[in-house]
Amino acid sequence: MPRRTRKTLKYFDIVLATASPRRKELIKKISCVRPIFMPTDADEVTLDGAEKTATVNARLKGESAARSSDKPILAFDTVVGIDETVLGKPDSHKRAIEMFEMLCGRTHEVVTAVYFRVKEKIIEKSEKTYVTFGAFDKELVYNYVDSGAPYDKAGGYNIDDPAIKPLIINVKGDYDNVVGLPVKLTEKLIEENLIYGENGYRT
């Protein structure tokens, strides 16, 4: 089915419940969004499975933002999963090294959950991408961890960091999803629920 053409380009004020500089950059790829950044103090949880963990955390962030705004709200949470283990953000040098030891030489999944609230309507979706690391490179990993880069990133790394690039063997799926915001999925949700939705938001 051909994509519908908008007669008039609309811009929507949408609250993004995030403080992530990476998500602030990625949202710029969606031209109809006028983002209002609203970091939340929601406490993140770790549950059984990467998708469940990400979904609940995105919901907690979105619900926190909804208590302060009645505008459409987007919230995200990204986690890494391997061997049924959920890898969030490392809280120590030791834990960051342990994460790389688990990830190197193998393929892991990166899950980003999207929470989208429009008035009383709530949509929850998630995107999965599979990333393969090469063999553990002690010098590379220790230098990266010593730089302090891993501590605010799920799985202890940002795929866009030049220092980590030599470890990346393959990415299967949405690259933006690994950075922290699945642009195509998010844009689709906005189109379905704001631009073309029968009961969508009205500015």
CSV table of C-alpha atoms in Angstrom, one decimal:
chain,number,residue,atom,x,y,z
A,1,MET,CA,0.0,0.0,0.0
A,2,PRO,CA,1.5,3.4,-1.0
A,3,ARG,CA,2.4,5.7,1.8
A,4,ARG,CA,-0.1,8.5,2.3
A,5,THR,CA,1.1,12.0,1.5
A,6,ARG,CA,0.5,14.8,4.0
A,7,LYS,CA,-1.2,17.8,2.6
A,8,THR,CA,0.2,20.0,5.3
A,9,LEU,CA,3.3,19.3,7.4
A,10,LYS,CA,2.3,19.4,11.0
A,11,TYR,CA,4.6,19.7,14.0
A,12,PHE,CA,3.7,18.1,17.3
A,13,ASP,CA,5.0,19.1,20.7
A,14,ILE,CA,6.0,15.7,22.2
A,15,VAL,CA,7.5,15.2,25.7
A,16,LEU,CA,10.5,13.0,25.6
A,17,ALA,CA,11.1,11.4,29.0
A,18,THR,CA,14.8,11.2,28.7
A,19,ALA,CA,18.1,12.9,29.5
A,20,SER,CA,20.1,10.9,27.0
A,21,PRO,CA,22.2,13.0,24.6
A,22,ARG,CA,22.0,10.2,22.1
A,23,ARG,CA,18.2,10.1,22.0
A,24,LYS,CA,18.2,13.9,21.8
A,25,GLU,CA,20.1,13.6,18.6
A,26,LEU,CA,18.2,10.7,17.1
A,27,ILE,CA,14.8,12.4,17.6
A,28,LYS,CA,15.9,15.1,15.2
A,29,LYS,CA,15.5,12.5,12.4
A,30,ILE,CA,11.7,12.7,12.8
A,31,SER,CA,11.0,16.1,11.3
A,32,CYS,CA,7.4,16.5,12.6
A,33,VAL,CA,8.5,16.4,16.3
A,34,ARG,CA,9.1,19.5,18.4
A,35,PRO,CA,10.7,17.7,21.4
A,36,ILE,CA,10.2,18.8,25.0
A,37,PHE,CA,12.9,17.1,27.0
A,38,MET,CA,11.7,16.0,30.5
A,39,PRO,CA,14.2,13.7,32.3
A,40,THR,CA,12.4,11.7,35.0
A,41,ASP,CA,13.5,10.3,38.4
A,42,ALA,CA,11.9,6.9,37.8
A,43,ASP,CA,13.8,4.0,39.4
A,44,GLU,CA,14.8,1.4,36.8
A,45,VAL,CA,14.2,-2.3,37.5
A,46,THR,CA,15.7,-5.5,36.3
A,47,LEU,CA,13.3,-8.4,35.5
A,48,ASP,CA,13.4,-11.7,33.7
A,49,GLY,CA,14.2,-11.1,30.1
A,50,ALA,CA,15.5,-8.0,28.2
A,51,GLU,CA,12.2,-7.2,26.5
A,52,LYS,CA,10.2,-7.3,29.7
A,53,THR,CA,12.8,-5.2,31.6
A,54,ALA,CA,12.9,-2.6,28.9
A,55,THR,CA,9.1,-2.4,28.6
A,56,VAL,CA,8.5,-1.9,32.3
A,57,ASN,CA,11.3,0.7,32.6
A,58,ALA,CA,10.0,2.7,29.6
A,59,ARG,CA,6.5,2.6,31.2
A,60,LEU,CA,7.8,3.9,34.5
A,61,LYS,CA,9.6,6.8,32.8
A,62,GLY,CA,6.5,7.6,30.7
A,63,GLU,CA,4.1,7.5,33.6
A,64,SER,CA,6.4,9.7,35.6
A,65,ALA,CA,6.4,12.3,32.8
A,66,ALA,CA,2.6,12.0,32.4
A,67,ARG,CA,2.2,13.3,36.0
A,68,SER,CA,3.7,16.6,34.9
A,69,SER,CA,2.4,17.0,31.3
A,70,ASP,CA,-0.8,16.3,29.3
A,71,LYS,CA,1.0,16.5,26.0
A,72,PRO,CA,1.9,13.3,24.0
A,73,ILE,CA,4.7,11.5,25.7
A,74,LEU,CA,7.5,9.3,24.4
A,75,ALA,CA,9.7,7.2,26.8
A,76,PHE,CA,12.4,4.7,26.0
A,77,ASP,CA,14.5,2.1,27.7
A,78,THR,CA,17.3,0.2,26.2
A,79,VAL,CA,18.8,-3.0,27.6
A,80,VAL,CA,21.2,-5.7,26.4
A,81,GLY,CA,20.4,-9.4,26.7
A,82,ILE,CA,22.7,-12.4,26.5
A,83,ASP,CA,22.1,-16.0,27.9
A,84,GLU,CA,18.9,-14.9,29.6
A,85,THR,CA,20.9,-12.3,31.4
A,86,VAL,CA,19.9,-8.6,31.3
A,87,LEU,CA,22.7,-6.1,31.1
A,88,GLY,CA,21.8,-2.6,32.0
A,89,LYS,CA,24.3,0.1,32.9
A,90,PRO,CA,27.4,-1.1,34.7
A,91,ASP,CA,27.9,0.5,38.1
A,92,SER,CA,31.6,-0.3,38.5
A,93,HIS,CA,34.8,-0.8,36.6
A,94,LYS,CA,34.7,-4.5,37.5
A,95,ARG,CA,31.1,-4.9,36.3
A,96,ALA,CA,31.9,-3.1,33.0
A,97,ILE,CA,34.8,-5.5,32.3
A,98,GLU,CA,32.6,-8.5,33.2
A,99,MET,CA,30.0,-7.3,30.6
A,100,PHE,CA,32.6,-7.2,27.9
A,101,GLU,CA,33.9,-10.6,28.8
A,102,MET,CA,30.3,-11.9,28.3
A,103,LEU,CA,29.7,-10.1,25.1
A,104,CYS,CA,33.0,-10.5,23.2
A,105,GLY,CA,33.2,-13.3,20.7
A,106,ARG,CA,29.4,-13.7,20.6
A,107,THR,CA,26.1,-12.2,19.4
A,108,HIS,CA,23.8,-10.4,21.8
A,109,GLU,CA,20.4,-8.7,21.5
A,110,VAL,CA,19.7,-5.0,22.1
A,111,VAL,CA,16.1,-4.2,23.0
A,112,THR,CA,14.7,-0.7,23.1
A,113,ALA,CA,11.1,-0.4,24.4
A,114,VAL,CA,9.0,2.5,23.3
A,115,TYR,CA,6.2,3.9,25.5
A,116,PHE,CA,3.9,6.3,23.7
A,117,ARG,CA,1.0,8.1,25.4
A,118,VAL,CA,-1.5,10.2,23.5
A,119,LYS,CA,-4.2,11.5,25.9
A,120,GLU,CA,-5.4,8.3,27.6
A,121,LYS,CA,-4.2,6.0,24.9
A,122,ILE,CA,-1.0,4.1,25.6
A,123,ILE,CA,1.0,2.2,23.0
A,124,GLU,CA,3.9,0.0,24.0
A,125,LYS,CA,6.2,-1.5,21.4
A,126,SER,CA,9.8,-2.8,21.2
A,127,GLU,CA,12.6,-3.2,18.7
A,128,LYS,CA,15.3,-5.9,18.7
A,129,THR,CA,18.7,-5.7,17.0
A,130,TYR,CA,21.4,-8.3,17.1
A,131,VAL,CA,25.1,-7.2,17.6
A,132,THR,CA,28.1,-9.4,17.2
A,133,PHE,CA,31.4,-8.6,19.0
A,134,GLY,CA,34.8,-9.9,18.0
A,135,ALA,CA,37.2,-11.6,20.4
A,136,PHE,CA,38.0,-9.9,23.7
A,137,ASP,CA,40.8,-7.3,23.2
A,138,LYS,CA,42.2,-6.6,26.7
A,139,GLU,CA,43.9,-3.3,25.8
A,140,LEU,CA,40.9,-1.9,23.9
A,141,VAL,CA,38.4,-2.9,26.6
A,142,TYR,CA,40.4,-1.7,29.5
A,143,ASN,CA,41.2,1.6,27.8
A,144,TYR,CA,37.5,2.0,27.0
A,145,VAL,CA,36.4,1.2,30.6
A,146,ASP,CA,39.1,3.4,32.1
A,147,SER,CA,37.8,6.3,30.0
A,148,GLY,CA,34.5,6.2,32.0
A,149,ALA,CA,32.4,5.8,28.8
A,150,PRO,CA,30.5,2.6,29.8
A,151,TYR,CA,28.7,3.9,32.9
A,152,ASP,CA,25.6,5.5,31.4
A,153,LYS,CA,25.1,3.0,28.6
A,154,ALA,CA,23.2,-0.3,28.5
A,155,GLY,CA,25.6,-3.2,28.1
A,156,GLY,CA,28.5,-0.8,28.9
A,157,TYR,CA,29.0,0.6,25.4
A,158,ASN,CA,27.8,3.1,22.8
A,159,ILE,CA,28.0,1.6,19.3
A,160,ASP,CA,28.8,5.1,17.9
A,161,ASP,CA,32.0,5.4,20.1
A,162,PRO,CA,35.0,5.3,17.7
A,163,ALA,CA,37.0,3.5,20.4
A,164,ILE,CA,34.5,0.5,20.4
A,165,LYS,CA,34.2,0.2,16.6
A,166,PRO,CA,37.0,-2.4,16.2
A,167,LEU,CA,35.0,-4.8,18.3
A,168,ILE,CA,31.9,-4.6,16.2
A,169,ILE,CA,31.7,-7.5,13.7
A,170,ASN,CA,28.1,-7.3,12.6
A,171,VAL,CA,24.8,-5.5,13.3
A,172,LYS,CA,21.6,-7.2,12.2
A,173,GLY,CA,18.6,-4.9,12.5
A,174,ASP,CA,18.0,-1.3,13.2
A,175,TYR,CA,21.3,0.5,14.0
A,176,ASP,CA,19.5,3.5,15.6
A,177,ASN,CA,17.9,1.0,18.0
A,178,VAL,CA,21.3,0.1,19.4
A,179,VAL,CA,22.1,3.8,20.0
A,180,GLY,CA,18.9,4.1,22.0
A,181,LEU,CA,15.9,5.2,19.9
A,182,PRO,CA,14.4,3.1,17.1
A,183,VAL,CA,13.7,5.9,14.7
A,184,LYS,CA,11.6,4.0,12.2
A,185,LEU,CA,9.3,2.4,14.8
A,186,THR,CA,8.9,5.7,16.7
A,187,GLU,CA,8.0,7.6,13.5
A,188,LYS,CA,5.5,4.9,12.6
A,189,LEU,CA,3.8,5.2,16.0
A,190,ILE,CA,3.6,9.0,15.6
A,191,GLU,CA,2.1,8.7,12.1
A,192,GLU,CA,-0.5,6.1,13.2
A,193,ASN,CA,-1.6,7.9,16.4
A,194,LEU,CA,-1.0,11.6,15.7
A,195,ILE,CA,-0.9,12.3,12.0
A,196,TYR,CA,-3.4,9.8,10.7
A,197,GLY,CA,-5.0,8.4,13.8
A,198,GLU,CA,-8.8,8.8,13.9
A,199,ASN,CA,-8.6,9.7,17.6
A,200,GLY,CA,-5.2,11.3,17.5
A,201,TYR,CA,-4.0,14.4,19.3
A,202,ARG,CA,-5.2,17.7,18.0
A,203,THR,CA,-3.1,20.8,18.3
